[in-house]
Amino acid sequence: MTNYGLVIDQERCIGCHACAISCKQENNVPMGQFWNRVLTEGGDKMDTPSGGYPTDGGNGSLDMQYQPTACQHCENAPCVKVCPVNATYTRDDGIVEIDYEKCIGCRYCMAACPYNARVFNWDEPEHMPEEGTGDVPARPQGVVEKCTFCSHRVDEGLDPACVVNCPADARIFGDLDDEASTVSKYINQYETHQLLEDRGTKPKTYYISGEMSPGRPQTSDKLESELDDVQVWSDGTDDVPADSGSGGSAGSSTGGIHSVDDDAVGDAVPHVPAVDAGGDD
Ligand code: SF4
Ligand code: SF4
């Protein structure tokens, strides 16, 4: 059965906020609201580095890491459990959605969500421009709304807008139950983590962070084919291939990567549809 999920490669993320902005455009998210946000790790505010500035000609320790976040489409979603009118529900393909006609605005789901993924329309929503780029009905005042993995696009075989519009290809969307999908390959092949795993919500957004895993393609225009060509080594003790022959990372080997079951790395399934596949991006 199809089970949609997302991988966000934080080593590729450049903090440009294109995902957040394209989400607003596509889903006509009201002014002052975001379904999709790019937080900064370490600094006090958005886009502020952690560490210290260089002083007296010395070395500083400034560092800026980005943490994109949105609804994690949890498998064990607390928001679904607490909704008293079943307005929040999980689709057969794993996407957590809200029926805005049923929502009574009690905000139990906001309180239950540990990821702060939901926003409430306190006022009459203001849209600028009035129409979004996607075919998504506007949400009224008095309901909670959130990321839908762009289910209207997914239903047409397209990737979410944030995935298509990420200039660094840091976002990879697909079917977690399909071993041949690029998301499954990333999760099988590289070290990933989920946010607040100890809460038991089983989020379906996976993150890759830290040093670029050996063999992971840094450039992404041939992402899927490169992933198939990647030469894998077990624990960083083997020689790193000087050239994978695919444009993948050939830098120093730090940290191990998961061994790969060759059977699980079959023909890649492109996660970005061809330009002539339709859509509005
Ligand atoms: S991230 Fe929050 S809103 Fe999204 S499914 Fe999980 S609990 Fe629900
Ligand atoms: S605010 Fe709406 S979606 Fe959230 S729990 Fe209440 S009725 Fe359900």
PDB file of C-alpha atoms and ligand atoms in Angstrom:
ATOM      1  CA  MET A   1       0.000   0.000   0.000  1.00  0.00           C
ATOM      2  CA  THR A   2       1.224   3.496  -0.718  1.00  0.00           C
ATOM      3  CA  ASN A   3       2.629   5.250   2.306  1.00  0.00           C
ATOM      4  CA  TYR A   4       3.949   8.713   1.548  1.00  0.00           C
ATOM      5  CA  GLY A   5       6.944  10.200   3.308  1.00  0.00           C
ATOM      6  CA  LEU A   6       9.610  12.842   2.943  1.00  0.00           C
ATOM      7  CA  VAL A   7      13.368  12.959   3.365  1.00  0.00           C
ATOM      8  CA  ILE A   8      14.966  16.342   4.076  1.00  0.00           C
ATOM      9  CA  ASP A   9      18.695  16.454   3.528  1.00  0.00           C
ATOM     10  CA  GLN A  10      19.893  19.163   5.895  1.00  0.00           C
ATOM     11  CA  GLU A  11      23.393  18.992   4.480  1.00  0.00           C
ATOM     12  CA  ARG A  12      22.002  20.185   1.165  1.00  0.00           C
ATOM     13  CA  CYS A  13      19.539  22.724   2.614  1.00  0.00           C
ATOM     14  CA  ILE A  14      20.804  26.269   2.045  1.00  0.00           C
ATOM     15  CA  GLY A  15      18.143  27.987   4.150  1.00  0.00           C
ATOM     16  CA  CYS A  16      16.683  29.911   1.222  1.00  0.00           C
ATOM     17  CA  HIS A  17      13.058  29.471   2.412  1.00  0.00           C
ATOM     18  CA  ALA A  18      11.905  28.605  -1.125  1.00  0.00           C
ATOM     19  CA  CYS A  19      10.004  25.644   0.349  1.00  0.00           C
ATOM     20  CA  ALA A  20       8.166  27.875   2.800  1.00  0.00           C
ATOM     21  CA  ILE A  21       7.295  30.491   0.190  1.00  0.00           C
ATOM     22  CA  SER A  22       6.259  28.029  -2.507  1.00  0.00           C
ATOM     23  CA  CYS A  23       4.057  26.284   0.065  1.00  0.00           C
ATOM     24  CA  LYS A  24       2.329  29.579   0.833  1.00  0.00           C
ATOM     25  CA  GLN A  25       1.827  30.279  -2.862  1.00  0.00           C
ATOM     26  CA  GLU A  26       0.616  26.808  -3.763  1.00  0.00           C
ATOM     27  CA  ASN A  27      -1.781  26.394  -0.860  1.00  0.00           C
ATOM     28  CA  ASN A  28      -2.846  30.019  -0.552  1.00  0.00           C
ATOM     29  CA  VAL A  29      -1.787  30.085   3.094  1.00  0.00           C
ATOM     30  CA  PRO A  30      -3.107  33.239   4.796  1.00  0.00           C
ATOM     31  CA  MET A  31      -0.911  36.217   5.563  1.00  0.00           C
ATOM     32  CA  GLY A  32       0.895  35.749   8.854  1.00  0.00           C
ATOM     33  CA  GLN A  33       0.660  31.948   8.696  1.00  0.00           C
ATOM     34  CA  PHE A  34       3.166  29.333   7.568  1.00  0.00           C
ATOM     35  CA  TRP A  35       2.578  25.638   7.046  1.00  0.00           C
ATOM     36  CA  ASN A  36       6.214  25.073   6.230  1.00  0.00           C
ATOM     37  CA  ARG A  37       9.016  26.823   8.080  1.00  0.00           C
ATOM     38  CA  VAL A  38      12.792  26.861   8.033  1.00  0.00           C
ATOM     39  CA  LEU A  39      14.137  27.248  11.559  1.00  0.00           C
ATOM     40  CA  THR A  40      17.744  27.953  12.428  1.00  0.00           C
ATOM     41  CA  GLU A  41      19.533  25.687  14.862  1.00  0.00           C
ATOM     42  CA  GLY A  42      21.561  27.440  17.478  1.00  0.00           C
ATOM     43  CA  GLY A  43      20.699  31.086  16.957  1.00  0.00           C
ATOM     44  CA  ASP A  44      18.046  32.876  18.970  1.00  0.00           C
ATOM     45  CA  LYS A  45      16.042  33.929  15.918  1.00  0.00           C
ATOM     46  CA  MET A  46      15.481  32.815  12.352  1.00  0.00           C
ATOM     47  CA  ASP A  47      18.601  33.047  10.200  1.00  0.00           C
ATOM     48  CA  THR A  48      20.916  33.810  13.099  1.00  0.00           C
ATOM     49  CA  PRO A  49      24.084  31.776  13.585  1.00  0.00           C
ATOM     50  CA  SER A  50      25.167  30.022  16.719  1.00  0.00           C
ATOM     51  CA  GLY A  51      28.676  30.386  18.136  1.00  0.00           C
ATOM     52  CA  GLY A  52      30.931  33.395  18.549  1.00  0.00           C
ATOM     53  CA  TYR A  53      32.174  36.061  16.166  1.00  0.00           C
ATOM     54  CA  PRO A  54      35.923  36.288  15.542  1.00  0.00           C
ATOM     55  CA  THR A  55      37.571  38.788  17.876  1.00  0.00           C
ATOM     56  CA  ASP A  56      41.004  40.410  17.753  1.00  0.00           C
ATOM     57  CA  GLY A  57      41.864  38.584  14.593  1.00  0.00           C
ATOM     58  CA  GLY A  58      41.136  35.218  16.195  1.00  0.00           C
ATOM     59  CA  ASN A  59      38.966  32.472  14.873  1.00  0.00           C
ATOM     60  CA  GLY A  60      35.258  32.579  15.473  1.00  0.00           C
ATOM     61  CA  SER A  61      32.967  29.621  15.836  1.00  0.00           C
ATOM     62  CA  LEU A  62      29.958  30.852  13.895  1.00  0.00           C
ATOM     63  CA  ASP A  63      27.775  28.112  12.542  1.00  0.00           C
ATOM     64  CA  MET A  64      24.383  28.088  10.894  1.00  0.00           C
ATOM     65  CA  GLN A  65      22.326  24.948  10.445  1.00  0.00           C
ATOM     66  CA  TYR A  66      18.803  24.899   9.091  1.00  0.00           C
ATOM     67  CA  GLN A  67      15.916  22.867  10.379  1.00  0.00           C
ATOM     68  CA  PRO A  68      13.021  22.817   7.921  1.00  0.00           C
ATOM     69  CA  THR A  69       9.812  21.738   9.603  1.00  0.00           C
ATOM     70  CA  ALA A  70       6.134  21.213   8.811  1.00  0.00           C
ATOM     71  CA  CYS A  71       3.500  18.594   9.539  1.00  0.00           C
ATOM     72  CA  GLN A  72       5.359  15.292   9.883  1.00  0.00           C
ATOM     73  CA  HIS A  73       2.311  13.242   8.787  1.00  0.00           C
ATOM     74  CA  CYS A  74       2.743  11.028  11.818  1.00  0.00           C
ATOM     75  CA  GLU A  75       1.722   7.406  11.525  1.00  0.00           C
ATOM     76  CA  ASN A  76       0.617   7.481  15.146  1.00  0.00           C
ATOM     77  CA  ALA A  77      -0.785  11.001  14.981  1.00  0.00           C
ATOM     78  CA  PRO A  78      -1.929  12.522  18.273  1.00  0.00           C
ATOM     79  CA  CYS A  79      -3.850  15.205  16.393  1.00  0.00           C
ATOM     80  CA  VAL A  80      -6.026  12.528  14.801  1.00  0.00           C
ATOM     81  CA  LYS A  81      -6.665  10.874  18.148  1.00  0.00           C
ATOM     82  CA  VAL A  82      -7.818  13.996  19.963  1.00  0.00           C
ATOM     83  CA  CYS A  83     -10.051  15.534  17.310  1.00  0.00           C
ATOM     84  CA  PRO A  84     -13.553  15.211  18.784  1.00  0.00           C
ATOM     85  CA  VAL A  85     -15.362  15.422  15.446  1.00  0.00           C
ATOM     86  CA  ASN A  86     -13.023  13.374  13.236  1.00  0.00           C
ATOM     87  CA  ALA A  87     -12.184  16.445  11.216  1.00  0.00           C
ATOM     88  CA  THR A  88      -8.544  15.377  11.303  1.00  0.00           C
ATOM     89  CA  TYR A  89      -8.013  12.017   9.679  1.00  0.00           C
ATOM     90  CA  THR A  90      -5.393   9.883   7.962  1.00  0.00           C
ATOM     91  CA  ARG A  91      -5.860   9.035   4.304  1.00  0.00           C
ATOM     92  CA  ASP A  92      -5.184   5.533   2.973  1.00  0.00           C
ATOM     93  CA  ASP A  93      -1.874   6.783   1.603  1.00  0.00           C
ATOM     94  CA  GLY A  94      -0.766   8.027   5.037  1.00  0.00           C
ATOM     95  CA  ILE A  95      -1.331  11.746   4.477  1.00  0.00           C
ATOM     96  CA  VAL A  96      -2.916  13.443   7.513  1.00  0.00           C
ATOM     97  CA  GLU A  97      -5.611  15.868   6.409  1.00  0.00           C
ATOM     98  CA  ILE A  98      -8.271  18.115   7.864  1.00  0.00           C
ATOM     99  CA  ASP A  99     -11.875  18.301   6.744  1.00  0.00           C
ATOM    100  CA  TYR A 100     -12.354  22.038   7.175  1.00  0.00           C
ATOM    101  CA  GLU A 101     -16.120  21.721   7.004  1.00  0.00           C
ATOM    102  CA  LYS A 102     -16.128  19.469  10.052  1.00  0.00           C
ATOM    103  CA  CYS A 103     -13.539  21.401  12.069  1.00  0.00           C
ATOM    104  CA  ILE A 104     -15.114  23.225  15.016  1.00  0.00           C
ATOM    105  CA  GLY A 105     -11.971  25.153  15.890  1.00  0.00           C
ATOM    106  CA  CYS A 106     -11.500  23.622  19.317  1.00  0.00           C
ATOM    107  CA  ARG A 107      -7.705  23.498  18.758  1.00  0.00           C
ATOM    108  CA  TYR A 108      -7.244  20.223  20.641  1.00  0.00           C
ATOM    109  CA  CYS A 109      -5.114  19.107  17.711  1.00  0.00           C
ATOM    110  CA  MET A 110      -2.821  22.127  18.089  1.00  0.00           C
ATOM    111  CA  ALA A 111      -2.286  21.271  21.724  1.00  0.00           C
ATOM    112  CA  ALA A 112      -1.635  17.618  20.891  1.00  0.00           C
ATOM    113  CA  CYS A 113       0.838  18.211  18.063  1.00  0.00           C
ATOM    114  CA  PRO A 114       4.390  18.188  19.448  1.00  0.00           C
ATOM    115  CA  TYR A 115       5.734  19.726  16.233  1.00  0.00           C
ATOM    116  CA  ASN A 116       3.773  22.970  16.341  1.00  0.00           C
ATOM    117  CA  ALA A 117       2.698  22.167  12.809  1.00  0.00           C
ATOM    118  CA  ARG A 118      -0.800  23.600  12.892  1.00  0.00           C
ATOM    119  CA  VAL A 119      -2.048  27.188  12.698  1.00  0.00           C
ATOM    120  CA  PHE A 120      -5.421  28.621  13.635  1.00  0.00           C
ATOM    121  CA  ASN A 121      -7.305  31.236  11.657  1.00  0.00           C
ATOM    122  CA  TRP A 122      -8.263  33.631  14.409  1.00  0.00           C
ATOM    123  CA  ASP A 123      -9.266  36.334  11.945  1.00  0.00           C
ATOM    124  CA  GLU A 124     -10.809  36.358   8.509  1.00  0.00           C
ATOM    125  CA  PRO A 125      -7.911  34.980   6.429  1.00  0.00           C
ATOM    126  CA  GLU A 126      -6.216  37.550   4.206  1.00  0.00           C
ATOM    127  CA  HIS A 127      -4.602  36.254   1.031  1.00  0.00           C
ATOM    128  CA  MET A 128      -2.034  38.031  -1.085  1.00  0.00           C
ATOM    129  CA  PRO A 129      -2.577  37.470  -3.994  1.00  0.00           C
ATOM    130  CA  GLU A 130      -6.130  36.275  -3.559  1.00  0.00           C
ATOM    131  CA  GLU A 131      -5.664  32.983  -5.395  1.00  0.00           C
ATOM    132  CA  GLY A 132      -2.966  30.424  -4.730  1.00  0.00           C
ATOM    133  CA  THR A 133      -1.226  28.615  -7.571  1.00  0.00           C
ATOM    134  CA  GLY A 134      -2.758  25.277  -6.595  1.00  0.00           C
ATOM    135  CA  ASP A 135      -6.342  24.131  -6.753  1.00  0.00           C
ATOM    136  CA  VAL A 136      -6.810  24.342  -2.997  1.00  0.00           C
ATOM    137  CA  PRO A 137      -9.975  25.705  -1.388  1.00  0.00           C
ATOM    138  CA  ALA A 138      -9.431  28.648   0.981  1.00  0.00           C
ATOM    139  CA  ARG A 139      -9.900  27.849   4.632  1.00  0.00           C
ATOM    140  CA  PRO A 140     -12.393  29.937   6.586  1.00  0.00           C
ATOM    141  CA  GLN A 141     -11.940  31.857   9.807  1.00  0.00           C
ATOM    142  CA  GLY A 142     -12.132  29.691  12.919  1.00  0.00           C
ATOM    143  CA  VAL A 143     -10.480  26.493  11.663  1.00  0.00           C
ATOM    144  CA  VAL A 144      -7.072  24.946  12.084  1.00  0.00           C
ATOM    145  CA  GLU A 145      -4.988  24.330   8.961  1.00  0.00           C
ATOM    146  CA  LYS A 146      -1.646  22.733   8.092  1.00  0.00           C
ATOM    147  CA  CYS A 147       0.549  21.101   5.461  1.00  0.00           C
ATOM    148  CA  THR A 148      -1.157  18.385   3.413  1.00  0.00           C
ATOM    149  CA  PHE A 149       1.950  17.123   1.570  1.00  0.00           C
ATOM    150  CA  CYS A 150       0.175  18.986  -1.273  1.00  0.00           C
ATOM    151  CA  SER A 151      -2.281  16.095  -1.543  1.00  0.00           C
ATOM    152  CA  HIS A 152      -4.006  17.851  -4.456  1.00  0.00           C
ATOM    153  CA  ARG A 153      -0.744  17.546  -6.401  1.00  0.00           C
ATOM    154  CA  VAL A 154       0.060  14.055  -5.147  1.00  0.00           C
ATOM    155  CA  ASP A 155      -3.354  12.925  -6.399  1.00  0.00           C
ATOM    156  CA  GLU A 156      -2.221  14.015  -9.857  1.00  0.00           C
ATOM    157  CA  GLY A 157       1.075  12.187  -9.627  1.00  0.00           C
ATOM    158  CA  LEU A 158       3.066  15.335  -8.845  1.00  0.00           C
ATOM    159  CA  ASP A 159       5.464  16.033  -6.007  1.00  0.00           C
ATOM    160  CA  PRO A 160       4.607  18.605  -3.311  1.00  0.00           C
ATOM    161  CA  ALA A 161       5.398  22.194  -4.295  1.00  0.00           C
ATOM    162  CA  CYS A 162       8.140  22.496  -1.663  1.00  0.00           C
ATOM    163  CA  VAL A 163       9.930  19.491  -3.162  1.00  0.00           C
ATOM    164  CA  VAL A 164       9.756  20.725  -6.726  1.00  0.00           C
ATOM    165  CA  ASN A 165      10.808  24.261  -5.824  1.00  0.00           C
ATOM    166  CA  CYS A 166      13.765  23.429  -3.554  1.00  0.00           C
ATOM    167  CA  PRO A 167      16.773  24.680  -5.551  1.00  0.00           C
ATOM    168  CA  ALA A 168      19.125  22.374  -3.636  1.00  0.00           C
ATOM    169  CA  ASP A 169      17.020  19.214  -4.067  1.00  0.00           C
ATOM    170  CA  ALA A 170      17.170  18.848  -0.306  1.00  0.00           C
ATOM    171  CA  ARG A 171      13.638  17.436  -0.242  1.00  0.00           C
ATOM    172  CA  ILE A 172      12.781  14.004  -1.566  1.00  0.00           C
ATOM    173  CA  PHE A 173       9.195  12.757  -1.550  1.00  0.00           C
ATOM    174  CA  GLY A 174       7.853   9.322  -2.282  1.00  0.00           C
ATOM    175  CA  ASP A 175       6.383   6.023  -1.196  1.00  0.00           C
ATOM    176  CA  LEU A 176       7.997   4.610   1.928  1.00  0.00           C
ATOM    177  CA  ASP A 177       6.465   1.209   1.218  1.00  0.00           C
ATOM    178  CA  ASP A 178       8.143   0.995  -2.190  1.00  0.00           C
ATOM    179  CA  GLU A 179      11.729  -0.231  -1.816  1.00  0.00           C
ATOM    180  CA  ALA A 180      12.580   1.161  -5.234  1.00  0.00           C
ATOM    181  CA  SER A 181      11.480   4.706  -4.386  1.00  0.00           C
ATOM    182  CA  THR A 182      14.182   7.300  -3.815  1.00  0.00           C
ATOM    183  CA  VAL A 183      12.928   8.052  -0.292  1.00  0.00           C
ATOM    184  CA  SER A 184      13.215   4.377   0.630  1.00  0.00           C
ATOM    185  CA  LYS A 185      16.702   4.188  -0.813  1.00  0.00           C
ATOM    186  CA  TYR A 186      17.810   7.219   1.174  1.00  0.00           C
ATOM    187  CA  ILE A 187      16.362   5.840   4.392  1.00  0.00           C
ATOM    188  CA  ASN A 188      17.892   2.410   3.790  1.00  0.00           C
ATOM    189  CA  GLN A 189      21.247   3.746   2.704  1.00  0.00           C
ATOM    190  CA  TYR A 190      21.992   6.730   4.935  1.00  0.00           C
ATOM    191  CA  GLU A 191      21.752   7.653   8.582  1.00  0.00           C
ATOM    192  CA  THR A 192      18.414   9.372   9.106  1.00  0.00           C
ATOM    193  CA  HIS A 193      16.533  10.573  12.139  1.00  0.00           C
ATOM    194  CA  GLN A 194      13.043  11.805  12.907  1.00  0.00           C
ATOM    195  CA  LEU A 195      12.070  14.699  15.135  1.00  0.00           C
ATOM    196  CA  LEU A 196      11.050  13.875  18.718  1.00  0.00           C
ATOM    197  CA  GLU A 197      11.241  10.152  18.094  1.00  0.00           C
ATOM    198  CA  ASP A 198      10.729   9.528  21.813  1.00  0.00           C
ATOM    199  CA  ARG A 199       7.146  10.813  21.551  1.00  0.00           C
ATOM    200  CA  GLY A 200       6.128   7.711  19.656  1.00  0.00           C
ATOM    201  CA  THR A 201       4.317   9.648  16.922  1.00  0.00           C
ATOM    202  CA  LYS A 202       6.209   7.827  14.156  1.00  0.00           C
ATOM    203  CA  PRO A 203       6.705  10.849  11.915  1.00  0.00           C
ATOM    204  CA  LYS A 204       7.027  10.188   8.216  1.00  0.00           C
ATOM    205  CA  THR A 205       9.487  12.982   7.621  1.00  0.00           C
ATOM    206  CA  TYR A 206      13.083  11.806   7.887  1.00  0.00           C
ATOM    207  CA  TYR A 207      16.121  14.062   8.185  1.00  0.00           C
ATOM    208  CA  ILE A 208      19.703  13.542   7.157  1.00  0.00           C
ATOM    209  CA  SER A 209      22.095  15.839   9.000  1.00  0.00           C
ATOM    210  CA  GLY A 210      25.731  16.130   9.972  1.00  0.00           C
ATOM    211  CA  GLU A 211      28.612  15.468   7.659  1.00  0.00           C
ATOM    212  CA  MET A 212      27.746  14.615   4.086  1.00  0.00           C
ATOM    213  CA  SER A 213      27.493  10.829   4.134  1.00  0.00           C
ATOM    214  CA  PRO A 214      30.159   9.262   1.964  1.00  0.00           C
ATOM    215  CA  GLY A 215      28.783   8.498  -1.439  1.00  0.00           C
ATOM    216  CA  ARG A 216      25.716  10.712  -1.123  1.00  0.00           C
ATOM    217  CA  PRO A 217      25.346  12.803  -4.263  1.00  0.00           C
ATOM    218  CA  GLN A 218      25.978  16.470  -3.507  1.00  0.00           C
ATOM    219  CA  THR A 219      24.578  17.639  -6.777  1.00  0.00           C
ATOM    220  CA  SER A 220      21.117  16.583  -7.591  1.00  0.00           C
ATOM    221  CA  ASP A 221      20.311  17.110 -11.227  1.00  0.00           C
ATOM    222  CA  LYS A 222      20.969  13.404 -11.720  1.00  0.00           C
ATOM    223  CA  LEU A 223      19.935  12.494  -8.220  1.00  0.00           C
ATOM    224  CA  GLU A 224      18.164   9.217  -8.843  1.00  0.00           C
ATOM    225  CA  SER A 225      20.599   7.802 -11.365  1.00  0.00           C
ATOM    226  CA  GLU A 226      23.542   8.831  -9.191  1.00  0.00           C
ATOM    227  CA  LEU A 227      22.059   7.075  -6.211  1.00  0.00           C
ATOM    228  CA  ASP A 228      21.933   3.858  -8.182  1.00  0.00           C
ATOM    229  CA  ASP A 229      25.569   4.289  -9.202  1.00  0.00           C
ATOM    230  CA  VAL A 230      26.879   5.174  -5.756  1.00  0.00           C
ATOM    231  CA  GLN A 231      29.672   2.884  -4.617  1.00  0.00           C
ATOM    232  CA  VAL A 232      29.033   1.936  -1.050  1.00  0.00           C
ATOM    233  CA  TRP A 233      31.575   1.137   1.595  1.00  0.00           C
ATOM    234  CA  SER A 234      30.736  -0.157   4.999  1.00  0.00           C
ATOM    235  CA  ASP A 235      32.212   1.743   7.915  1.00  0.00           C
ATOM    236  CA  GLY A 236      34.618   4.385   6.713  1.00  0.00           C
ATOM    237  CA  THR A 237      37.638   2.087   7.070  1.00  0.00           C
ATOM    238  CA  ASP A 238      37.665   1.037   3.442  1.00  0.00           C
ATOM    239  CA  ASP A 239      39.243   3.215   0.824  1.00  0.00           C
ATOM    240  CA  VAL A 240      36.922   5.924  -0.361  1.00  0.00           C
ATOM    241  CA  PRO A 241      36.447   5.719  -4.089  1.00  0.00           C
ATOM    242  CA  ALA A 242      38.277   8.634  -5.677  1.00  0.00           C
ATOM    243  CA  ASP A 243      35.515   8.974  -8.219  1.00  0.00           C
ATOM    244  CA  SER A 244      32.243   7.175  -8.103  1.00  0.00           C
ATOM    245  CA  GLY A 245      31.928   7.820 -11.795  1.00  0.00           C
ATOM    246  CA  SER A 246      28.692   9.591 -11.140  1.00  0.00           C
ATOM    247  CA  GLY A 247      29.551  13.013  -9.781  1.00  0.00           C
ATOM    248  CA  GLY A 248      28.808  11.884  -6.228  1.00  0.00           C
ATOM    249  CA  SER A 249      30.763  13.051  -3.219  1.00  0.00           C
ATOM    250  CA  ALA A 250      34.310  11.830  -3.373  1.00  0.00           C
ATOM    251  CA  GLY A 251      35.531  13.659  -0.330  1.00  0.00           C
ATOM    252  CA  SER A 252      36.888  12.323   2.901  1.00  0.00           C
ATOM    253  CA  SER A 253      35.172   9.426   4.540  1.00  0.00           C
ATOM    254  CA  THR A 254      33.844  10.247   7.968  1.00  0.00           C
ATOM    255  CA  GLY A 255      31.291   8.086   9.637  1.00  0.00           C
ATOM    256  CA  GLY A 256      29.770   4.954   8.267  1.00  0.00           C
ATOM    257  CA  ILE A 257      26.798   4.486   6.079  1.00  0.00           C
ATOM    258  CA  HIS A 258      24.421   1.628   6.067  1.00  0.00           C
ATOM    259  CA  SER A 259      25.278  -1.267   3.878  1.00  0.00           C
ATOM    260  CA  VAL A 260      22.971  -1.578   0.939  1.00  0.00           C
ATOM    261  CA  ASP A 261      20.993  -4.532  -0.136  1.00  0.00           C
ATOM    262  CA  ASP A 262      21.555  -4.554  -3.863  1.00  0.00           C
ATOM    263  CA  ASP A 263      18.126  -6.035  -4.366  1.00  0.00           C
ATOM    264  CA  ALA A 264      16.634  -2.991  -2.710  1.00  0.00           C
ATOM    265  CA  VAL A 265      18.357  -0.628  -5.119  1.00  0.00           C
ATOM    266  CA  GLY A 266      16.591  -1.378  -8.306  1.00  0.00           C
ATOM    267  CA  ASP A 267      15.688   1.026 -11.049  1.00  0.00           C
ATOM    268  CA  ALA A 268      15.254   4.487  -9.621  1.00  0.00           C
ATOM    269  CA  VAL A 269      11.843   6.087  -9.690  1.00  0.00           C
ATOM    270  CA  PRO A 270      12.156   9.786 -10.502  1.00  0.00           C
ATOM    271  CA  HIS A 271      10.651  11.883  -7.734  1.00  0.00           C
ATOM    272  CA  VAL A 272      10.382  15.024  -9.835  1.00  0.00           C
ATOM    273  CA  PRO A 273       7.981  14.667 -12.736  1.00  0.00           C
ATOM    274  CA  ALA A 274       9.062  15.785 -16.157  1.00  0.00           C
ATOM    275  CA  VAL A 275       8.287  19.366 -17.097  1.00  0.00           C
ATOM    276  CA  ASP A 276       5.736  18.201 -19.636  1.00  0.00           C
ATOM    277  CA  ALA A 277       3.957  16.109 -16.998  1.00  0.00           C
ATOM    278  CA  GLY A 278       1.638  19.008 -16.264  1.00  0.00           C
ATOM    279  CA  GLY A 279       1.197  20.863 -13.001  1.00  0.00           C
ATOM    280  CA  ASP A 280       1.565  24.495 -12.342  1.00  0.00           C
ATOM    281  CA  ASP A 281       5.095  25.000 -11.120  1.00  0.00           C
TER     282      ASP A 281
HETATM  283  S1  SF4 B   1       3.061  16.706  12.904  1.00  0.00           S
HETATM  284 FE1  SF4 B   1       1.418  17.372  14.259  1.00  0.00          FE
HETATM  285  S2  SF4 B   1      -0.263  17.901  12.860  1.00  0.00           S
HETATM  286 FE2  SF4 B   1       1.159  16.649  11.685  1.00  0.00          FE
HETATM  287  S3  SF4 B   1       0.390  14.530  11.897  1.00  0.00           S
HETATM  288 FE3  SF4 B   1       1.962  14.842  13.514  1.00  0.00          FE
HETATM  289  S4  SF4 B   1       0.778  15.477  15.298  1.00  0.00           S
HETATM  290 FE4  SF4 B   1      -0.578  15.762  13.522  1.00  0.00          FE
HETATM  291  S1  SF4 B   2      -9.620  22.299  15.896  1.00  0.00           S
HETATM  292 FE1  SF4 B   2     -10.757  21.212  14.284  1.00  0.00          FE
HETATM  293  S2  SF4 B   2      -9.344  19.653  13.520  1.00  0.00           S
HETATM  294 FE2  SF4 B   2      -8.506  20.396  15.475  1.00  0.00          FE
HETATM  295  S3  SF4 B   2      -9.301  18.956  17.005  1.00  0.00           S
HETATM  296 FE3  SF4 B   2     -10.749  20.673  16.938  1.00  0.00          FE
HETATM  297  S4  SF4 B   2     -12.273  20.052  15.415  1.00  0.00           S
HETATM  298 FE4  SF4 B   2     -10.532  18.658  15.140  1.00  0.00          FE
END
